[in-house]
Short mmCIF file of C-alpha atoms and ligand atoms in Angstrom, two decimals:
data_model
loop_
_atom_site.label_atom_id
_atom_site.label_comp_id
_atom_site.label_asym_id
_atom_site.label_seq_id
_atom_site.Cartn_x
_atom_site.Cartn_y
_atom_site.Cartn_z
CA MET A 1 3.06 2.99 1.21
CA ILE A 2 2.50 0.43 -1.48
CA ARG A 3 -0.96 0.30 -2.92
CA VAL A 4 -2.61 -2.97 -1.95
CA ASN A 5 -4.43 -2.98 -5.31
CA ASP A 6 -1.20 -3.97 -7.08
CA SER A 7 -0.94 -7.20 -5.11
CA VAL A 8 -2.76 -10.53 -4.83
CA ALA A 9 -3.76 -12.46 -1.70
CA VAL A 10 -1.94 -15.79 -1.32
CA GLY A 11 -2.93 -17.04 2.15
CA LYS A 12 -2.49 -16.58 5.88
CA LEU A 13 0.54 -16.94 8.14
CA MET A 14 0.53 -16.45 11.93
CA GLY A 15 -3.02 -15.14 11.55
CA LEU A 16 -1.91 -12.45 9.10
CA PRO A 17 -3.26 -12.32 5.54
CA VAL A 18 -0.26 -12.42 3.18
CA ARG A 19 -0.34 -10.64 -0.18
CA ILE A 20 2.25 -10.63 -2.94
CA HIS A 21 3.07 -7.50 -4.93
CA TRP A 22 3.82 -8.00 -8.63
CA SER A 23 7.43 -6.85 -8.13
CA VAL A 24 8.17 -10.00 -6.07
CA VAL A 25 7.41 -12.19 -9.07
CA VAL A 26 9.92 -10.13 -11.06
CA ILE A 27 12.63 -10.32 -8.40
CA VAL A 28 12.21 -14.07 -7.67
CA TRP A 29 12.25 -14.93 -11.35
CA LEU A 30 15.30 -12.74 -11.93
CA PHE A 31 17.09 -14.33 -8.99
CA ALA A 32 16.26 -17.88 -10.14
CA TRP A 33 17.47 -17.00 -13.62
CA SER A 34 20.69 -15.34 -12.51
CA LEU A 35 21.42 -18.10 -9.98
CA ALA A 36 20.89 -20.84 -12.58
CA GLY A 37 23.21 -18.86 -14.85
CA THR A 38 26.08 -18.49 -12.35
CA LEU A 39 25.94 -21.95 -10.70
CA PRO A 40 27.70 -23.74 -13.62
CA VAL A 41 30.67 -21.43 -12.93
CA THR A 42 30.76 -21.78 -9.12
CA ALA A 43 29.86 -25.50 -9.07
CA PRO A 44 30.71 -27.06 -12.46
CA GLY A 45 30.03 -30.60 -13.65
CA TYR A 46 26.28 -31.08 -13.03
CA PRO A 47 23.57 -31.66 -15.68
CA ARG A 48 21.94 -28.48 -17.01
CA TRP A 49 18.46 -29.22 -15.60
CA LEU A 50 19.87 -29.61 -12.09
CA TYR A 51 21.12 -26.02 -12.20
CA TRP A 52 17.60 -24.86 -12.94
CA VAL A 53 16.19 -26.95 -10.07
CA ALA A 54 18.85 -25.50 -7.77
CA GLY A 55 18.11 -21.98 -9.05
CA GLY A 56 14.39 -22.47 -8.42
CA CYS A 57 15.00 -23.85 -4.91
CA GLY A 58 17.31 -20.95 -4.08
CA ALA A 59 14.75 -18.40 -5.31
CA ALA A 60 11.95 -20.11 -3.35
CA CYS A 61 14.12 -20.01 -0.19
CA LEU A 62 14.73 -16.34 -0.90
CA ALA A 63 10.99 -15.68 -1.12
CA GLY A 64 10.66 -17.39 2.29
CA ALA A 65 13.46 -15.17 3.64
CA LEU A 66 11.63 -12.08 2.35
CA LEU A 67 8.48 -13.25 4.13
CA ALA A 68 10.42 -13.83 7.37
CA HIS A 69 11.86 -10.30 7.10
CA GLU A 70 8.36 -8.91 6.75
CA LEU A 71 6.87 -10.99 9.57
CA ALA A 72 9.62 -9.64 11.84
CA HIS A 73 8.29 -6.10 11.23
CA ALA A 74 4.71 -7.28 11.78
CA VAL A 75 5.46 -9.17 15.01
CA VAL A 76 7.27 -6.19 16.57
CA ALA A 77 4.40 -3.89 15.51
CA ARG A 78 1.82 -6.22 17.00
CA ARG A 79 3.77 -6.45 20.27
CA ALA A 80 3.81 -2.65 20.43
CA GLY A 81 0.02 -2.72 20.26
CA ILE A 82 -0.27 -1.57 16.65
CA PRO A 83 -2.92 -3.56 14.79
CA VAL A 84 -1.48 -5.28 11.70
CA SER A 85 -4.00 -6.06 9.00
CA GLY A 86 -1.58 -8.22 6.99
CA VAL A 87 1.75 -8.28 5.18
CA THR A 88 2.51 -7.57 1.53
CA LEU A 89 5.71 -8.87 -0.04
CA TRP A 90 7.32 -6.53 -2.51
CA LEU A 91 10.59 -5.76 -4.21
CA PHE A 92 12.55 -4.64 -1.14
CA GLY A 93 11.23 -7.18 1.33
CA GLY A 94 7.74 -6.18 2.21
CA VAL A 95 5.40 -3.90 4.01
CA ALA A 96 3.40 -4.73 7.06
CA ARG A 97 -0.01 -3.20 6.53
CA LEU A 98 -0.41 -1.36 9.78
CA ALA A 99 -3.79 -0.11 10.87
CA GLY A 100 -2.09 2.46 13.11
CA GLU A 101 1.08 4.49 13.61
CA ALA A 102 3.97 4.06 16.02
CA ARG A 103 3.30 6.22 19.05
CA THR A 104 6.93 6.89 19.91
CA PRO A 105 10.20 7.14 17.93
CA GLY A 106 11.47 4.13 19.92
CA VAL A 107 8.64 1.92 18.66
CA GLU A 108 9.15 3.20 15.10
CA PHE A 109 12.86 2.37 15.35
CA ARG A 110 12.35 -1.17 16.70
CA MET A 111 9.67 -1.88 14.09
CA ALA A 112 11.92 -0.68 11.25
CA ALA A 113 15.09 -2.37 12.49
CA ALA A 114 13.47 -5.79 13.06
CA GLY A 115 13.41 -6.68 9.33
CA PRO A 116 17.05 -5.94 8.46
CA ALA A 117 18.11 -7.55 11.77
CA LEU A 118 16.31 -10.73 10.77
CA SER A 119 17.81 -10.67 7.24
CA LEU A 120 21.30 -10.24 8.74
CA SER A 121 20.66 -13.17 11.11
CA LEU A 122 19.53 -15.31 8.17
CA ALA A 123 22.69 -14.30 6.28
CA ALA A 124 24.76 -15.45 9.26
CA VAL A 125 22.88 -18.77 9.53
CA PHE A 126 23.15 -19.48 5.79
CA GLY A 127 26.83 -18.49 5.95
CA ALA A 128 27.47 -20.97 8.78
CA VAL A 129 25.59 -23.74 6.95
CA ALA A 130 27.54 -23.01 3.77
CA ALA A 131 30.83 -23.20 5.67
CA ALA A 132 29.81 -26.54 7.21
CA LEU A 133 28.71 -27.90 3.80
CA ASP A 134 31.95 -26.72 2.24
CA ALA A 135 33.99 -28.42 4.96
CA SER A 136 32.07 -31.69 4.54
CA GLY A 137 32.60 -31.61 0.78
CA TRP A 138 29.17 -33.24 0.33
CA SER A 139 27.72 -31.22 -2.57
CA PRO A 140 29.43 -28.23 -4.17
CA LEU A 141 26.08 -27.33 -5.80
CA ALA A 142 24.21 -27.16 -2.46
CA THR A 143 27.13 -25.22 -0.98
CA ALA A 144 26.93 -22.71 -3.83
CA VAL A 145 23.17 -22.21 -3.41
CA VAL A 146 23.42 -21.73 0.38
CA THR A 147 26.38 -19.35 -0.03
CA TRP A 148 24.30 -17.38 -2.52
CA LEU A 149 21.42 -17.24 -0.01
CA ALA A 150 23.81 -15.88 2.65
CA VAL A 151 25.09 -13.18 0.30
CA VAL A 152 21.65 -12.16 -1.00
CA ASN A 153 20.21 -11.89 2.53
CA ALA A 154 23.15 -9.71 3.55
CA ILE A 155 22.63 -7.51 0.47
CA LEU A 156 18.89 -7.27 1.26
CA ALA A 157 19.63 -6.17 4.82
CA VAL A 158 22.16 -3.56 3.72
CA PHE A 159 19.96 -2.31 0.88
CA ASN A 160 16.94 -1.99 3.16
CA LEU A 161 19.08 0.07 5.54
CA LEU A 162 19.66 2.80 2.93
CA PRO A 163 18.39 5.97 4.63
CA GLY A 164 15.28 6.83 2.58
CA ALA A 165 11.60 5.99 3.11
CA PRO A 166 9.87 3.70 2.35
CA LEU A 167 13.01 1.57 2.91
CA ASP A 168 13.55 0.40 6.50
CA GLY A 169 16.55 2.71 6.75
CA GLY A 170 14.19 5.59 5.91
CA ARG A 171 11.94 4.59 8.80
CA ILE A 172 14.97 4.47 11.08
CA LEU A 173 15.89 7.95 9.80
CA ARG A 174 12.35 9.08 10.55
CA ALA A 175 12.55 7.67 14.08
CA TYR A 176 15.82 9.55 14.59
CA LEU A 177 14.47 12.88 13.24
CA TRP A 178 11.29 12.43 15.26
CA HIS A 179 13.34 11.77 18.40
CA ARG A 180 15.57 14.76 17.62
CA HIS A 181 12.94 17.39 16.70
CA GLY A 182 9.76 15.95 18.21
CA ASP A 183 7.65 16.29 15.04
CA PRO A 184 6.54 12.92 13.58
CA VAL A 185 4.97 14.41 10.43
CA ARG A 186 7.95 16.58 9.49
CA ALA A 187 10.24 13.62 10.20
CA ALA A 188 8.16 11.40 7.87
CA ILE A 189 8.24 13.97 5.06
CA SER A 190 12.02 14.40 5.42
CA ALA A 191 12.48 10.61 5.35
CA ALA A 192 10.39 10.38 2.16
CA ARG A 193 12.45 13.20 0.58
CA ALA A 194 15.59 11.28 1.51
CA GLY A 195 13.99 8.28 -0.24
CA SER A 196 13.81 10.29 -3.48
CA VAL A 197 17.47 11.29 -3.12
CA VAL A 198 18.54 7.66 -2.57
CA ALA A 199 16.44 6.71 -5.61
CA TYR A 200 18.12 9.31 -7.86
CA VAL A 201 21.55 8.11 -6.71
CA LEU A 202 20.59 4.51 -7.58
CA ILE A 203 19.26 5.55 -11.00
CA ALA A 204 22.39 7.58 -11.78
CA TRP A 205 24.60 4.72 -10.62
CA GLY A 206 22.59 2.24 -12.70
CA LEU A 207 22.84 4.41 -15.83
CA PHE A 208 26.58 4.84 -15.27
CA GLU A 209 27.04 1.06 -15.04
CA LEU A 210 24.81 0.60 -18.07
CA PHE A 211 27.03 2.82 -20.22
CA ALA A 212 30.18 1.39 -18.67
CA GLY A 213 29.16 -1.99 -20.15
CA SER A 214 27.38 -3.79 -17.30
CA VAL A 215 24.02 -3.91 -19.07
CA ILE A 216 22.00 -6.22 -16.79
CA GLY A 217 23.46 -4.97 -13.49
CA GLY A 218 23.00 -1.35 -14.57
CA ALA A 219 19.45 -1.81 -15.85
CA TRP A 220 18.54 -3.67 -12.66
CA MET A 221 19.94 -0.89 -10.47
CA ALA A 222 18.14 1.81 -12.48
CA PHE A 223 14.90 -0.18 -12.27
CA ILE A 224 15.17 -0.46 -8.48
CA GLY A 225 15.89 3.27 -8.32
CA TRP A 226 12.86 4.09 -10.42
CA PHE A 227 10.69 1.81 -8.28
CA LEU A 228 11.96 3.45 -5.10
CA LEU A 229 11.36 6.91 -6.56
CA THR A 230 7.71 6.06 -7.26
CA ALA A 231 7.27 4.62 -3.77
CA ALA A 232 8.94 7.60 -2.05
CA HIS A 233 6.75 10.01 -4.01
CA ALA A 234 3.57 8.08 -3.14
CA GLU A 235 4.62 8.08 0.50
CA ARG A 236 5.17 11.85 0.53
CA VAL A 237 1.81 12.51 -1.12
CA ALA A 238 0.09 10.25 1.43
CA ILE A 239 1.73 12.02 4.38
CA GLU A 240 1.01 15.48 3.00
CA THR A 241 -2.62 14.53 2.36
CA ARG A 242 -2.94 13.26 5.90
CA GLU A 243 -1.37 16.47 7.18
CA THR A 244 -3.61 18.66 4.99
CA LEU A 245 -6.68 16.90 6.35
CA GLY A 246 -5.52 16.83 9.98
CA GLY A 247 -8.20 17.74 12.51
CA ILE A 248 -11.06 17.43 10.00
CA SER A 249 -13.90 15.09 10.89
CA ALA A 250 -16.43 13.25 8.74
CA ALA A 251 -19.10 15.75 9.84
CA ASP A 252 -17.00 18.65 8.45
CA VAL A 253 -16.88 17.11 4.95
CA MET A 254 -20.28 15.47 4.56
CA THR A 255 -23.07 16.80 2.39
CA ARG A 256 -26.28 17.67 4.24
CA PRO A 257 -29.15 17.93 4.43
CA LEU A 258 -29.50 14.50 2.89
CA HIS A 259 -31.40 14.23 -0.36
CA THR A 260 -33.21 10.92 0.05
CA ALA A 261 -35.47 8.95 -2.27
CA PRO A 262 -38.40 6.74 -1.14
CA GLY A 263 -37.78 3.02 -1.64
CA PHE A 264 -41.28 2.26 -2.98
CA ILE A 265 -40.95 4.32 -6.21
CA SER A 266 -39.80 2.57 -9.38
CA VAL A 267 -36.27 2.87 -10.73
CA GLU A 268 -37.80 4.61 -13.76
CA ARG A 269 -39.45 7.29 -11.62
CA PHE A 270 -36.23 7.67 -9.66
CA ILE A 271 -34.34 8.44 -12.89
CA HIS A 272 -36.86 11.11 -13.96
CA ASP A 273 -37.77 12.72 -10.64
CA TYR A 274 -34.39 12.54 -8.94
CA LEU A 275 -31.39 11.86 -11.18
CA LEU A 276 -32.57 14.16 -14.00
CA ALA A 277 -34.02 16.80 -11.68
CA ASP A 278 -31.17 17.03 -9.22
CA ARG A 279 -27.36 17.12 -9.35
CA HIS A 280 -26.61 14.20 -7.03
CA SER A 281 -25.62 10.74 -8.18
CA ALA A 282 -26.08 8.84 -4.90
CA TYR A 283 -29.21 8.83 -2.72
CA PRO A 284 -29.98 7.21 0.61
CA VAL A 285 -33.20 5.24 0.16
CA THR A 286 -35.95 5.51 2.80
CA GLY A 287 -38.41 2.89 4.02
CA ASP A 288 -42.13 3.32 4.78
CA ASP A 289 -41.44 4.96 8.15
CA GLY A 290 -39.00 7.45 6.62
CA SER A 291 -35.89 5.82 8.11
CA ILE A 292 -32.93 5.13 5.81
CA THR A 293 -32.76 1.55 4.56
CA GLY A 294 -30.02 1.65 1.91
CA LEU A 295 -28.06 3.57 -0.69
CA VAL A 296 -28.59 3.80 -4.44
CA THR A 297 -26.06 5.11 -6.99
CA LEU A 298 -25.85 5.43 -10.77
CA ALA A 299 -24.14 2.03 -10.85
CA HIS A 300 -27.16 0.41 -9.18
CA VAL A 301 -29.51 2.00 -11.71
CA ARG A 302 -27.30 0.89 -14.58
CA ALA A 303 -27.48 -2.70 -13.31
CA VAL A 304 -31.28 -2.77 -13.78
CA PRO A 305 -32.16 -3.79 -17.38
CA ALA A 306 -34.01 -0.98 -19.21
CA GLY A 307 -37.10 -3.15 -19.67
CA GLN A 308 -37.43 -3.74 -15.91
CA ARG A 309 -36.97 -0.16 -14.71
CA ALA A 310 -40.69 0.57 -14.55
CA THR A 311 -41.44 -2.50 -12.40
CA THR A 312 -38.37 -2.62 -10.13
CA PRO A 313 -38.80 -0.77 -6.83
CA LEU A 314 -35.87 1.45 -5.91
CA SER A 315 -35.40 -0.39 -2.59
CA GLN A 316 -34.67 -3.57 -4.53
CA ALA A 317 -31.96 -1.92 -6.65
CA ALA A 318 -30.23 -0.30 -3.66
CA THR A 319 -27.49 -1.68 -1.40
CA PRO A 320 -29.03 -2.48 2.01
CA LEU A 321 -27.96 -0.11 4.80
CA ASP A 322 -25.99 -2.74 6.73
CA ARG A 323 -23.72 -3.28 3.70
CA VAL A 324 -23.09 0.44 3.06
CA PRO A 325 -19.79 1.70 4.55
CA LYS A 326 -20.44 4.12 7.40
CA ALA A 327 -18.46 6.58 9.45
CA ASP A 328 -19.14 8.22 12.77
CA ALA A 329 -19.61 11.99 12.51
CA ALA A 330 -16.61 12.55 14.80
CA GLU A 331 -14.27 10.15 12.94
CA PRO A 332 -11.18 11.81 11.35
CA ILE A 333 -11.64 12.11 7.57
CA THR A 334 -8.17 10.55 7.01
CA THR A 335 -9.41 7.15 8.22
CA VAL A 336 -12.76 7.52 6.40
CA MET A 337 -10.87 8.01 3.10
CA GLU A 338 -9.77 4.35 3.02
CA ARG A 339 -13.42 3.31 2.82
CA LEU A 340 -14.21 5.77 0.01
CA ASP A 341 -12.13 3.84 -2.53
CA ARG A 342 -13.76 0.51 -2.56
CA HIS A 343 -17.42 -0.06 -1.83
CA THR A 344 -20.72 1.10 -3.31
CA GLY A 345 -19.21 3.54 -5.77
CA GLY A 346 -17.04 5.13 -3.08
CA ARG A 347 -19.79 6.60 -0.86
CA VAL A 348 -19.75 6.62 2.91
CA LEU A 349 -22.82 7.40 5.01
CA VAL A 350 -22.14 9.46 8.12
CA THR A 351 -23.97 8.49 11.30
CA ASP A 352 -24.47 10.33 14.55
CA ALA A 353 -25.77 8.31 17.51
CA GLY A 354 -26.88 5.58 15.09
CA ARG A 355 -28.81 7.98 12.82
CA VAL A 356 -27.69 8.71 9.24
CA VAL A 357 -26.97 12.45 9.04
CA GLY A 358 -24.89 12.92 5.89
CA ILE A 359 -23.02 11.41 2.95
CA ILE A 360 -19.39 11.71 1.79
CA THR A 361 -18.25 11.18 -1.81
CA PRO A 362 -14.69 11.01 -3.20
CA SER A 363 -15.23 14.38 -4.90
CA ASP A 364 -16.10 15.97 -1.51
CA VAL A 365 -12.69 14.88 -0.24
CA ALA A 366 -10.86 15.82 -3.46
CA ARG A 367 -12.37 19.32 -3.28
CA LEU A 368 -11.45 19.63 0.39
CA ILE A 369 -7.81 18.68 -0.32
CA ASP A 370 -7.68 21.24 -3.16
CA VAL A 371 -9.17 24.01 -1.04
CA ARG A 372 -6.98 23.31 1.99
CA ARG A 373 -3.85 23.29 -0.20
CA LEU A 374 -4.93 26.55 -1.81
CA ALA A 375 -5.51 28.12 1.59
CA ALA A 376 -2.15 26.84 2.88
CA THR A 377 -0.17 28.39 0.01
CA GLY A 378 -1.87 31.76 0.55
CA ASP A 379 -3.14 34.33 -1.90
CA PRO A 380 -0.21 35.60 -4.05
CA HIS A 381 -2.10 38.84 -4.88
CA ARG A 382 -2.38 39.87 -1.28
CA PRO A 383 0.33 42.34 -0.19
ZN1 ZN B 1 11.82 -4.28 5.89
#
């Protein structure tokens, strides 16, 4: 999976928030540049600036084609009942950010195949338009741009079908292995491993071309390979983490009993009586009746100017309870982890029947992953 952090939100389409990964800017710019560079050869006789306009238009159409490819994945996923939280465009087309997993290999296959199928259809449509333009003899420049769009969409489809995750072909491979052996997790890990193999082949091929004299083509190929290698590795780590933490609930990981701090004390007293006296760095804050009203962390304390610490009540410095991320005690820790990254210094309060019963920090989860991995590899000193 591609980390959403590396991308920026650009708007909504069909009710889905669309984000753009930085690699898209690289690819669109490279395509505009290379198109503007080759057009004078395929369609000579136009002013220089017009080639740049045509190159820009072609690249913009390509970005639209990438988006269509991605929406095809998202629409199929949504039809299969998998919630889609948005789409992110990236180097190889995009990723639909799914809030769930395919339940059957068939669904996984249809979801994966939808994108390349759409890109191939676009290639066919652009090809037909190019043929019609060519026959009419209207504008060799427009014909060249549309022909280029047909070729690039076909290349995108074929490239995405390479059998290694996170490429679509890797997802198709996963669906096949899942169907064959019945184990979705093992199939996903194999598909991610295949992704690394495909990546190494691309890098080797790129380096070979580089030394054979095709500098830009070779460097481009090696770059794509490197990018795929990173993505395949991240995917494998994510799957293995999920597998390591399988069957563990929020209640299993949380720290309890809760060390709470009363909201009426000053921030200054909190620092001396709690932070300095204890080892915790996040405390649920209690109201007058003893119920929990919020959460305070080191970051909150830091935000209070030193001169105001003695007069600021702790409850005022804390994040109110309704804005603190929460998890049900029975919720799988794998889904809770997504909430640990972002809000209130990465803490999640665990509730049971509406009552706060524990707290989870990123280091709780990091320790758990370490311990589970250690246990899984076994003790080498044991006979
Ligand atoms: Zn795709």
